[in-house]
Short mmCIF file of C-alpha atoms in Angstrom, two decimals:
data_model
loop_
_atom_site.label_atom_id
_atom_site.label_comp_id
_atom_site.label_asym_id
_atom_site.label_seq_id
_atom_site.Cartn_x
_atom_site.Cartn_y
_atom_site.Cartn_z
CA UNK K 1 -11.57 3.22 -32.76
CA UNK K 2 -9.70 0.36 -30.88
CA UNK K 3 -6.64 -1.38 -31.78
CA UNK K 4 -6.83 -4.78 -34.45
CA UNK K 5 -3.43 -6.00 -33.59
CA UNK K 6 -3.02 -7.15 -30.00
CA UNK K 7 -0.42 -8.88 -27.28
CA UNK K 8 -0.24 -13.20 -27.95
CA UNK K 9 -2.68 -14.65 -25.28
CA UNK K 10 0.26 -15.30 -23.05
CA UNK K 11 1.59 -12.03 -23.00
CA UNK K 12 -1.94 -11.38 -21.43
CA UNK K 13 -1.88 -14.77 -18.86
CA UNK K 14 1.77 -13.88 -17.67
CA UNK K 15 0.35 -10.26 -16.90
CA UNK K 16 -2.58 -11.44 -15.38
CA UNK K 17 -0.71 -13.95 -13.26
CA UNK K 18 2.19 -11.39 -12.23
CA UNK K 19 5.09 -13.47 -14.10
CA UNK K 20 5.40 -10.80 -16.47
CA UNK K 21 8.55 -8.80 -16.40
CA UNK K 22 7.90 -5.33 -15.47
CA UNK K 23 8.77 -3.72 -18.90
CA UNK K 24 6.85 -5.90 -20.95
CA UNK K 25 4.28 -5.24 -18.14
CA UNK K 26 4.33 -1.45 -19.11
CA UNK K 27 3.78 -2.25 -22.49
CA UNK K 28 1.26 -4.26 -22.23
CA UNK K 29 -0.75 -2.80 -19.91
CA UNK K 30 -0.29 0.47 -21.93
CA UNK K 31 -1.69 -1.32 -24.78
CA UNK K 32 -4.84 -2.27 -22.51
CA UNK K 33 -5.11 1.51 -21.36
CA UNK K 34 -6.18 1.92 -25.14
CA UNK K 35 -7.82 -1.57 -25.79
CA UNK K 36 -11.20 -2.17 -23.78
CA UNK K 37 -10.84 -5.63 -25.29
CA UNK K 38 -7.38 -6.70 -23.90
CA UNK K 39 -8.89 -5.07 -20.54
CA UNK K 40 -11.73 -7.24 -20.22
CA UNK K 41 -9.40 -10.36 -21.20
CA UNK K 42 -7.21 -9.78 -18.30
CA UNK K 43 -10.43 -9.39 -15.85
CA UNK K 44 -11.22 -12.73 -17.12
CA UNK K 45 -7.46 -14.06 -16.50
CA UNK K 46 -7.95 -12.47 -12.68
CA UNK K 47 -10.92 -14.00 -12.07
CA UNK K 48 -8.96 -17.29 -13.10
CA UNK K 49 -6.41 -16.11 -10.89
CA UNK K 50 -8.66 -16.13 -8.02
CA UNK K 51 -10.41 -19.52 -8.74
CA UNK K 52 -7.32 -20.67 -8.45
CA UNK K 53 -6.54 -19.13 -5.42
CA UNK K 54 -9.38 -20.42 -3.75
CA UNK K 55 -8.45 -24.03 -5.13
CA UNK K 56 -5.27 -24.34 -3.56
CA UNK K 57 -4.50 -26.58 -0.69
CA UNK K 58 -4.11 -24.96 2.57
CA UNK K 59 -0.32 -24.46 4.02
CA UNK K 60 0.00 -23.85 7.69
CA UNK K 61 0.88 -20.93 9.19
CA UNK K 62 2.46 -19.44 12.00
CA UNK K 63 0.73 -18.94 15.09
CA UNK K 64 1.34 -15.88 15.57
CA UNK K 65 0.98 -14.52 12.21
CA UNK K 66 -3.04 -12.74 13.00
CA UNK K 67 -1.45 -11.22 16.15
CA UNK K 68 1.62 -9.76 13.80
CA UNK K 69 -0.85 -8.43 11.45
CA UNK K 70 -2.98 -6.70 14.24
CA UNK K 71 0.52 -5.53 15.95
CA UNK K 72 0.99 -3.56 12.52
CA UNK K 73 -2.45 -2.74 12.06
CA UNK K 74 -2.21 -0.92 15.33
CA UNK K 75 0.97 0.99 14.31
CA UNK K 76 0.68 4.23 12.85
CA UNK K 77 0.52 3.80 8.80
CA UNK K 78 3.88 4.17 7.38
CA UNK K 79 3.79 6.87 3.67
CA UNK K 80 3.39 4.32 0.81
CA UNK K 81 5.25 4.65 -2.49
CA UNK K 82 3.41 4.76 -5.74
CA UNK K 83 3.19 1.57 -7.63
CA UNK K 84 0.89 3.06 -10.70
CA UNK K 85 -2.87 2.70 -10.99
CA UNK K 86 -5.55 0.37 -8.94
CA UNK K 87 -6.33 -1.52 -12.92
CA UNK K 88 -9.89 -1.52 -11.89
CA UNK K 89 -9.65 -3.60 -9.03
CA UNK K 90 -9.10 -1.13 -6.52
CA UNK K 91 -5.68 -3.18 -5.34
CA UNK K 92 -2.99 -0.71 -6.00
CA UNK K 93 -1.37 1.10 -2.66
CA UNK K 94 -1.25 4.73 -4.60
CA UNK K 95 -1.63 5.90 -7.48
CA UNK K 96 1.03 8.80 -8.72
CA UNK K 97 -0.44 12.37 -9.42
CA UNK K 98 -0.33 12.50 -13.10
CA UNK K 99 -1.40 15.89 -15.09
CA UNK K 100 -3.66 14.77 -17.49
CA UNK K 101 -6.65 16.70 -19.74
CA UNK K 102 -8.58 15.54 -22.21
CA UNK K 103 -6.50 16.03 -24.87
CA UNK K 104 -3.60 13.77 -23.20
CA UNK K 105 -2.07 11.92 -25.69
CA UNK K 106 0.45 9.02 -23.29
CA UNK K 107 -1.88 6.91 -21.51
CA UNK K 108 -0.96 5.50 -17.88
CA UNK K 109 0.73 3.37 -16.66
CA UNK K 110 3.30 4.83 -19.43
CA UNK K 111 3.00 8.65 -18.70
CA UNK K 112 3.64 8.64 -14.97
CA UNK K 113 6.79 5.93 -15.91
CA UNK K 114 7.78 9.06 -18.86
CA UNK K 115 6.63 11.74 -15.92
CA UNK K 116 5.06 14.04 -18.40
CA UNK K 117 2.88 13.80 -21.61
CA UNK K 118 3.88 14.11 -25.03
CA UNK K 119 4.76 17.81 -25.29
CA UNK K 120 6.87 17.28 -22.68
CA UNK K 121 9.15 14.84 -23.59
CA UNK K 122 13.12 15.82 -24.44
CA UNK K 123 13.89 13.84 -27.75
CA UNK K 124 17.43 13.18 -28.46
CA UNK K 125 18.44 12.49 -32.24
CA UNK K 126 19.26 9.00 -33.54
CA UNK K 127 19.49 9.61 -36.92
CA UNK K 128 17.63 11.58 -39.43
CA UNK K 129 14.23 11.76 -39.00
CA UNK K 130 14.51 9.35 -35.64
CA UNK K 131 14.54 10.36 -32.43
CA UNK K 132 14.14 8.56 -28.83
CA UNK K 133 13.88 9.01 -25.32
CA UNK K 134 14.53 6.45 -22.87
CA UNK K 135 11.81 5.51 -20.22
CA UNK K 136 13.16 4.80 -16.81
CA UNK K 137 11.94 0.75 -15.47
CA UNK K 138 12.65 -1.47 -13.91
CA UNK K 139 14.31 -2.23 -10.33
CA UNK K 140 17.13 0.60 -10.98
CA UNK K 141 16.13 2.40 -13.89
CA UNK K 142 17.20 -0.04 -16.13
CA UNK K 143 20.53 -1.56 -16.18
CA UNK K 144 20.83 -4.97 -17.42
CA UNK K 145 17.11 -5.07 -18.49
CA UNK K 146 15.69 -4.75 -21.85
CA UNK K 147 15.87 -1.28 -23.35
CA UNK K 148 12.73 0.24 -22.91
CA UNK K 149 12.61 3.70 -24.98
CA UNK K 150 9.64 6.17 -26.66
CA UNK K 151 10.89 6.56 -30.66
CA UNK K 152 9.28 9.71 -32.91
CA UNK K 153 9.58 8.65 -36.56
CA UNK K 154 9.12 11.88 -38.50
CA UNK K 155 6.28 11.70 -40.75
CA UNK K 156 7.01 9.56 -44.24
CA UNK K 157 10.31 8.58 -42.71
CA UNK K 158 11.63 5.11 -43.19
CA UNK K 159 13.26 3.30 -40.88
CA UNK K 160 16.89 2.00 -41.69
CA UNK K 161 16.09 -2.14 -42.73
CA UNK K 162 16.84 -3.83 -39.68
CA UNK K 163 16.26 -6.85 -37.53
CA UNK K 164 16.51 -8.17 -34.06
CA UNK K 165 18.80 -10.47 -31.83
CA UNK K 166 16.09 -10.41 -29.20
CA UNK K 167 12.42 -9.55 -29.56
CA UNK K 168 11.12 -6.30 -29.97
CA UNK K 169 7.53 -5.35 -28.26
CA UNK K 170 5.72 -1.78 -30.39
CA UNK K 171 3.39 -0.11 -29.30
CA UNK K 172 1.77 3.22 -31.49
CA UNK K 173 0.72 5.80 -29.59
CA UNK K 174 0.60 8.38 -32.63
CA UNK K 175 0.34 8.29 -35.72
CA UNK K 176 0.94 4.86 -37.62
CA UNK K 177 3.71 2.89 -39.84
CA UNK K 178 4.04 0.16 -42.21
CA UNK K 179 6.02 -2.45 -42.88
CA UNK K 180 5.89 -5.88 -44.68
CA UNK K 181 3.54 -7.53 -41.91
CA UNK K 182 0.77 -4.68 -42.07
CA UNK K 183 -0.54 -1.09 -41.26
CA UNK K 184 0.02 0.33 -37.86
CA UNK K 185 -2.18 2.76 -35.75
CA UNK K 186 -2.50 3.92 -32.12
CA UNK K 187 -3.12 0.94 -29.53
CA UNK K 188 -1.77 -1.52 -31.99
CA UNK K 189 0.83 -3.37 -30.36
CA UNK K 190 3.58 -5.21 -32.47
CA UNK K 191 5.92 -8.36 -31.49
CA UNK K 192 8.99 -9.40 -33.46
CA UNK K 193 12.06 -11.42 -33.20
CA UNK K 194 15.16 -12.78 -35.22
CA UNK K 195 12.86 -14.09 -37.85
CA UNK K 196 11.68 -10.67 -38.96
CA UNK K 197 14.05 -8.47 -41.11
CA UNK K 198 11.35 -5.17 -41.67
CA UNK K 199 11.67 -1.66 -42.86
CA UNK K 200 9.24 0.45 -40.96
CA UNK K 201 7.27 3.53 -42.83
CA UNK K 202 5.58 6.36 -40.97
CA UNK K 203 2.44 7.50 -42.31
CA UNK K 204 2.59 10.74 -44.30
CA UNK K 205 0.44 12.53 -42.05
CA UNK K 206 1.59 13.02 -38.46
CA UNK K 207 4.49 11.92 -37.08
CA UNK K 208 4.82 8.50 -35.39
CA UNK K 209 5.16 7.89 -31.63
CA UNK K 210 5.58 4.45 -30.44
CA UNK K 211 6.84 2.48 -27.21
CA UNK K 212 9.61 0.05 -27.65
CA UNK K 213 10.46 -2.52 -25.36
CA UNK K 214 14.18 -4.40 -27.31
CA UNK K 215 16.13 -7.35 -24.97
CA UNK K 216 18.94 -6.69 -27.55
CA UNK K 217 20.11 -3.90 -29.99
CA UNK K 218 18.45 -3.91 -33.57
CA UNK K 219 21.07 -5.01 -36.37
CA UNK K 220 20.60 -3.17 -38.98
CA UNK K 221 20.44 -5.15 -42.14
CA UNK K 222 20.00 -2.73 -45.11
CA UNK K 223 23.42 -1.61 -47.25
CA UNK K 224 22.86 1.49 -45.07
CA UNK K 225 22.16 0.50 -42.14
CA UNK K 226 25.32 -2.04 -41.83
CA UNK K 227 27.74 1.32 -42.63
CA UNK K 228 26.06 3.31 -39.77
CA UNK K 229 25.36 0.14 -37.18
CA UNK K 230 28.40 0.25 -35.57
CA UNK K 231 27.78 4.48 -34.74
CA UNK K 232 24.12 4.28 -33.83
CA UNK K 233 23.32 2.29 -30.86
CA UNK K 234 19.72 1.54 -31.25
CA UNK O 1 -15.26 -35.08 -10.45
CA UNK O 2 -15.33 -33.01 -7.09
CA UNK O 3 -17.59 -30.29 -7.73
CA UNK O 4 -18.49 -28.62 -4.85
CA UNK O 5 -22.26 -27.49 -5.18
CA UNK O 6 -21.45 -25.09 -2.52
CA UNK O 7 -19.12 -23.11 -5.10
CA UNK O 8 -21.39 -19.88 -4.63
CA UNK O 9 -22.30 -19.94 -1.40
CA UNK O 10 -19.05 -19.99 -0.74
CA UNK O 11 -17.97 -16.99 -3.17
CA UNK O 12 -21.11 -15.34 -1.62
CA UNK O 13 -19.96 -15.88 1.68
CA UNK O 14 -16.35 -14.41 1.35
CA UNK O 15 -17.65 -11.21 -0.47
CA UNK O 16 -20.34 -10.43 2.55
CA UNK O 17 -16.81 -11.22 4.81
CA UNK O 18 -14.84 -9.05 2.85
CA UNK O 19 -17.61 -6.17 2.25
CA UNK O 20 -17.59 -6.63 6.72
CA UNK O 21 -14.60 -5.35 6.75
CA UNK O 22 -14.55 -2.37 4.95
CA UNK O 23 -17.15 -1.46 7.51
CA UNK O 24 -13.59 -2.49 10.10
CA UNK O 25 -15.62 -5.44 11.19
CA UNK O 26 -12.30 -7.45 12.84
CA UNK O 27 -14.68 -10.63 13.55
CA UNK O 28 -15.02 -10.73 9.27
CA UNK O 29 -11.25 -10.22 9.19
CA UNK O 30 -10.07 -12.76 11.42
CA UNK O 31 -12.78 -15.20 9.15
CA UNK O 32 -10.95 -13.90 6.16
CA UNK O 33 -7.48 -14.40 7.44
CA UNK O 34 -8.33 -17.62 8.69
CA UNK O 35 -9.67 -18.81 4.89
CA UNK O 36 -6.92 -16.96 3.14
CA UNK O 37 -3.54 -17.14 4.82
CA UNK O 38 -3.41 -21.01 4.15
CA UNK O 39 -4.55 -21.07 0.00
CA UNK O 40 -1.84 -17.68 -0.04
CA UNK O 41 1.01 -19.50 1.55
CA UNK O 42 0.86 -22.06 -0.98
CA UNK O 43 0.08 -20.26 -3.44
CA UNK O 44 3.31 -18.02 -2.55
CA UNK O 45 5.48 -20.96 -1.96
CA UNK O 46 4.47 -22.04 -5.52
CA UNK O 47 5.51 -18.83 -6.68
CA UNK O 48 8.87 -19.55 -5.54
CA UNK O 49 8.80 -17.59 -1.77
CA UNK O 50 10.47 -19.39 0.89
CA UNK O 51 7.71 -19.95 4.33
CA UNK O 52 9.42 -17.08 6.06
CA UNK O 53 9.38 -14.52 2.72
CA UNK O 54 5.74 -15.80 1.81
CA UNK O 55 4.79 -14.76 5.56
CA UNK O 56 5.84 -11.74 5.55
CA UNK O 57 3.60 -11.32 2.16
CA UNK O 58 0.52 -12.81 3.53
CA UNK O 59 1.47 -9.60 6.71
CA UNK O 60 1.50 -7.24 3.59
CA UNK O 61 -1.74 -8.39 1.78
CA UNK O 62 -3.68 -8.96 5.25
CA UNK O 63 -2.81 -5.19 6.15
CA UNK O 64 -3.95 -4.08 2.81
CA UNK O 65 -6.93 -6.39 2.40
CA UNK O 66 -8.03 -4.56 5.88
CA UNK O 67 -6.84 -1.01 5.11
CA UNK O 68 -8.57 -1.00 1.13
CA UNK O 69 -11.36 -3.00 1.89
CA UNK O 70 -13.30 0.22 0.92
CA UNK O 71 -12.47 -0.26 -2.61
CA UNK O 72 -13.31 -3.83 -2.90
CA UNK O 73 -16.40 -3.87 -5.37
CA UNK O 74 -18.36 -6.92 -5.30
CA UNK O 75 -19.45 -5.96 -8.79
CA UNK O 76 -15.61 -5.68 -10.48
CA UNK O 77 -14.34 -9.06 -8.64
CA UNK O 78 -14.83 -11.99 -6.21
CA UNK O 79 -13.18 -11.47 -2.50
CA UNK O 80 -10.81 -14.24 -4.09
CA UNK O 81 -10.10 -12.06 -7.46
CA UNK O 82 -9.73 -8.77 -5.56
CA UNK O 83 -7.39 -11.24 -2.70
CA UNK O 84 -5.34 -12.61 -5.69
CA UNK O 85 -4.68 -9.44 -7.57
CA UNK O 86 -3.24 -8.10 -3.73
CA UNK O 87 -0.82 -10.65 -3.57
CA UNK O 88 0.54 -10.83 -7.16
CA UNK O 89 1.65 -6.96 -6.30
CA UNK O 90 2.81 -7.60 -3.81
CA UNK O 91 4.59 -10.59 -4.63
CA UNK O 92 6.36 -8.54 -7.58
CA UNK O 93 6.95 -5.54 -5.08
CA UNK O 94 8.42 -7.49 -2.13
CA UNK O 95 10.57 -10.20 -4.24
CA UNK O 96 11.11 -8.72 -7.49
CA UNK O 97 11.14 -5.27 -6.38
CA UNK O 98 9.41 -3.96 -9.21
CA UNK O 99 6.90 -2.26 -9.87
CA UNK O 100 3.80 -2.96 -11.24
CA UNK O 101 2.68 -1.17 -14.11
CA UNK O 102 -1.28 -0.77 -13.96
CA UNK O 103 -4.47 1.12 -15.91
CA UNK O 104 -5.74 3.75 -14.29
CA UNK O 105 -9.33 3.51 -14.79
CA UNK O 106 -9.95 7.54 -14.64
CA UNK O 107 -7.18 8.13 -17.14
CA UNK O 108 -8.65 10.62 -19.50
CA UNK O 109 -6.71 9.31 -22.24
CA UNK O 110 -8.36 5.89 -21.51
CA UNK O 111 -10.59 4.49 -24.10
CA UNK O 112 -13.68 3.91 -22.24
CA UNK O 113 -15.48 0.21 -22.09
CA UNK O 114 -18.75 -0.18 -24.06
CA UNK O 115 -21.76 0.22 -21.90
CA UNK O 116 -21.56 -1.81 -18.85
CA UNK O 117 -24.89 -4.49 -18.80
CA UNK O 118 -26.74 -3.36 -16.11
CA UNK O 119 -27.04 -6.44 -14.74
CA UNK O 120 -22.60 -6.98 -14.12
CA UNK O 121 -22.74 -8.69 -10.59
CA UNK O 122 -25.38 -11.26 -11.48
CA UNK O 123 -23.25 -11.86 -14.54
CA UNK O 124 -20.00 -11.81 -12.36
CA UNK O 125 -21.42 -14.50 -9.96
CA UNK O 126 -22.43 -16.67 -12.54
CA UNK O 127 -19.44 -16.32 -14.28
CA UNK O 128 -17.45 -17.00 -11.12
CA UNK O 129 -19.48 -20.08 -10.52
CA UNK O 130 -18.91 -21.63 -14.26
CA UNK O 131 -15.34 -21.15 -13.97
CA UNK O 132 -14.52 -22.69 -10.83
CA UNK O 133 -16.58 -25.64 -12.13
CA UNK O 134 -14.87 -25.63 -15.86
CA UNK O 135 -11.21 -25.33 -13.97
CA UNK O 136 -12.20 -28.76 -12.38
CA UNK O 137 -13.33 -30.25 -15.32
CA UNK O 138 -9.96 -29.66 -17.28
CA UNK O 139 -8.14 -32.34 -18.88
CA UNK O 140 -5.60 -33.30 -16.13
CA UNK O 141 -2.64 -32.16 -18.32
CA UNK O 142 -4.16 -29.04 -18.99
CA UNK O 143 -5.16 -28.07 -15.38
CA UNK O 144 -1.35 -28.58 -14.56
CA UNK O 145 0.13 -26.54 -17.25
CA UNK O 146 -2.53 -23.82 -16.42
CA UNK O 147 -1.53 -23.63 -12.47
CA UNK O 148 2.34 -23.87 -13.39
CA UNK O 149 1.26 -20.98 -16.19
CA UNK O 150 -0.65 -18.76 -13.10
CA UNK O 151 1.83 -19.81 -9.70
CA UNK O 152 5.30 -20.72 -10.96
CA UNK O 153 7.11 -18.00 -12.36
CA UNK O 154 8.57 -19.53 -15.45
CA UNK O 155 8.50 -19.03 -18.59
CA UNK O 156 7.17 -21.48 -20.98
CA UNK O 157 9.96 -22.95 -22.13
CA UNK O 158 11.39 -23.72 -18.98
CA UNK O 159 7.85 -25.40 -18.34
CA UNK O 160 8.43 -27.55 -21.39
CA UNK O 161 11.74 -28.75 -20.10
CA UNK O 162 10.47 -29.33 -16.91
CA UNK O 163 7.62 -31.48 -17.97
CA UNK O 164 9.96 -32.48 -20.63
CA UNK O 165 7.17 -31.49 -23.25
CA UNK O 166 7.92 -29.54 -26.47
CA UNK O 167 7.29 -26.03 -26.60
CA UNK O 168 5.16 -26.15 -28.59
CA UNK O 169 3.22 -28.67 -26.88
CA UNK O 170 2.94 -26.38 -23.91
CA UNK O 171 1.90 -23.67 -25.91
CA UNK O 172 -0.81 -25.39 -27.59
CA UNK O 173 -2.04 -27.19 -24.09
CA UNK O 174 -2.54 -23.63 -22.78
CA UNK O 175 -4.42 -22.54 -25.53
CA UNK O 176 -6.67 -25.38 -25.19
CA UNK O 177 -7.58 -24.79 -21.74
CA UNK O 178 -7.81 -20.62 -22.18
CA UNK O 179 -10.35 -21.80 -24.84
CA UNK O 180 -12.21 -24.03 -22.93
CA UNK O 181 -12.53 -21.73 -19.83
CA UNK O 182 -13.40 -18.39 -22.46
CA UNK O 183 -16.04 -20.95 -23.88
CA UNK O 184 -17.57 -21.22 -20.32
CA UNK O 185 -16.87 -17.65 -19.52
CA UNK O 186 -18.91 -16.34 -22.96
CA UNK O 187 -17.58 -13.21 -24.53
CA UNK O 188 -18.15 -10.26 -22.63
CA UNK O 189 -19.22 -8.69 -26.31
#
């Protein structure tokens, strides 16, 4: 089965082209992990890439720019770090070891960003029936960035009525939810702003695991939610 | 319009260069340094590097394109594809200092393409050789939202100020041309 809710086209060009930020880059391309379709869209947004490439006017360059190159070549090879996966195109410097069977449930690039599967994760509570982990990105874990954090919605939990100052980016990875705008199951990936005030439903039957990538806390909107929103920091 | 009937000669050309190397052919490298370093300089400049910082990128991608040649498959992408894809990491790496979250293609928790046609590097040239013809025959306005889309790293709003468009404008110009070039490209499906 493959996912029938995917990233807006320019999600996927920004990716493509490398303008993406690097958390929205994790989601997305976490989303392509589990949706062959997405995958060969961004091929086709390389190969773009590279006709454009080869379109560009030429720039001149430094003389002795080949003989720096062959200086280094010539040097012993210094350890490189890991910068995830090759995506297909055999690019990548390294990829990171990453445990993995066939019944692996966190795809990459997201697992080796987590540094363990699903069983392995340490949830801390949120509220009743919510709990989170955060997922270390970005240029020093984090910081100013957007939040970037793994939520568990226990099974036929709602979430508290909220909505959003920034966007929000979802992404199921188990089980599914509901809210006004549809039905949610692994691979689909979800974008919402200001404009959407939702009440997310887990499915009855399994629990629900999703990414989330915020740029700015969740208000919650619900009679609820606006008691506990100053105590929960979501 | 320019079109270059040489288009896959050229792309034919680069690949044999490129597939030289990973046999550590330097004569092929110094051909593909030579073709590249220019188009990446700009290119990098576009993207916002300054000559000395786009440099030292070119250094970066050369020393890869020459130590992963290997794992360049004529099959998966053009010399220029696999050559682009090189310097957008690095690019993010070296000025953003970020990484760059990929797919790993042996990822058991993958899920898998459909059958690959058998035929994928016939389709790949052909498809390589439609596009660079379809990119020339954009509308004007499209082709220029479309490179400031790919090599300036803004977002689209700041592209609608810039060309003092509205937003939505922008938005819909992109579409248009992603259309037209998927038209020429054909679903994969």
């Amino acid at each position: 089965m493959t996912p029938t809710h995917h990233p807006a086209e320019d999600f996927l060009v920004a990716y493509a082209a490398g303008t993406l930020p690097e958390a929205s880059s994790l989601i997305v391309a976490t989303h392509m992990a589990l949706c062959p379709d997405c995958r060969a869209e961004v091929r086709r947004l390389e190969a773009l890439g590279g006709a454009l490439l080869a379109d560009m006017p030429e720039a001149p360059v430094a003389d002795d720019l080949l003989a720096s190159i062959f200086a280094q070549l010539e040097s012993p090879q210094p350890k490189v770090g890991p910068i995830g996966g090759d995506g297909g195109l055999g690019v990548a410097v390294a990829r990171r070891p990453a445990k993995a069977s066939a019944r692996t449930v966190i795809p990459e690039p997201l697992r080796g960003y987590l540094g363990c599967d699903l069983d392995g994760v340490r949830w801390s509570k949120v509220i009743r029936g919510v709990d989170e982990v955060s997922v270390p990105c970005g240029p020093a874990g984090g910081g100013a960035g957007p939040k970037v954090r793994l939520m568990r919605i226990r099974a036929g939990t709602a979430m508290p009525r909220h909505t959003h100052g920034g966007s929000e980016l979802t992404l199921v990875l188990s089980g599914g939810f509901s809210d006004e705008t549809g039905h949610f199951l692994r691979g689909d990936f979800v974008a919402t702003d200001g404009s959407v005030d939702h009440q997310p439903v887990a499915d009855d039957d399994a629990d629900c695991i999703c990414l989330a990538v915020t740029d700015a806390p969740l208000r919650l909107t619900g009679p609820l939610g606006r008691l506990i929103n100053p105590f929960v920091s979501f | 319009m320019d079109r270059k009937p040489t288009d896959q000669v050229e792309v034919d050309r680069l690949n044999a260069l490129l597939l030289r190397v990973a046999r550590q052919d330097r004569q092929a490298f110094v051909a593909l340094f030579h073709h590249f370093a220019p188009r990446l300089k700009s290119f990098l400049q576009k993207m916002g590097a300054d000559a000395g910082a786009a440099e030292e990128i070119i250094q970066d991608v050369m020393v890869s394109v020459w130590r992963r040649a290997e794992s360049f498959d004529p099959t998966l992408a053009t010399a220029s594809t696999w050559i682009f894809a090189i310097a957008r990491n690095r690019r993010i790496d070296r000025l953003r200092q970020e990484r760059r979250p990929e797919v790993d293609p042996d990822d058991p928790a993958l899920v898998p393409d459909p059958e690959d046609p058998a035929d994928r590097a016939l389709l790949l040239e052909e498809e390589s050789e439609r596009l660079h013809r379809a990119i020339r025959l954009l509308p004007p306005e499209q082709a220029d939202l479309l490179r400031m889309a790919y090599f300036e790293d803004k977002a689209h709003s700041a592209i609608a100020t810039e060309r003092n468009l509205p937003l939505g404008t922008v938005k819909s110009r992109l579409r248009l041309a992603l259309a037209r070039l998927r038209k020429v490209l054909g679903e994969e499906q």
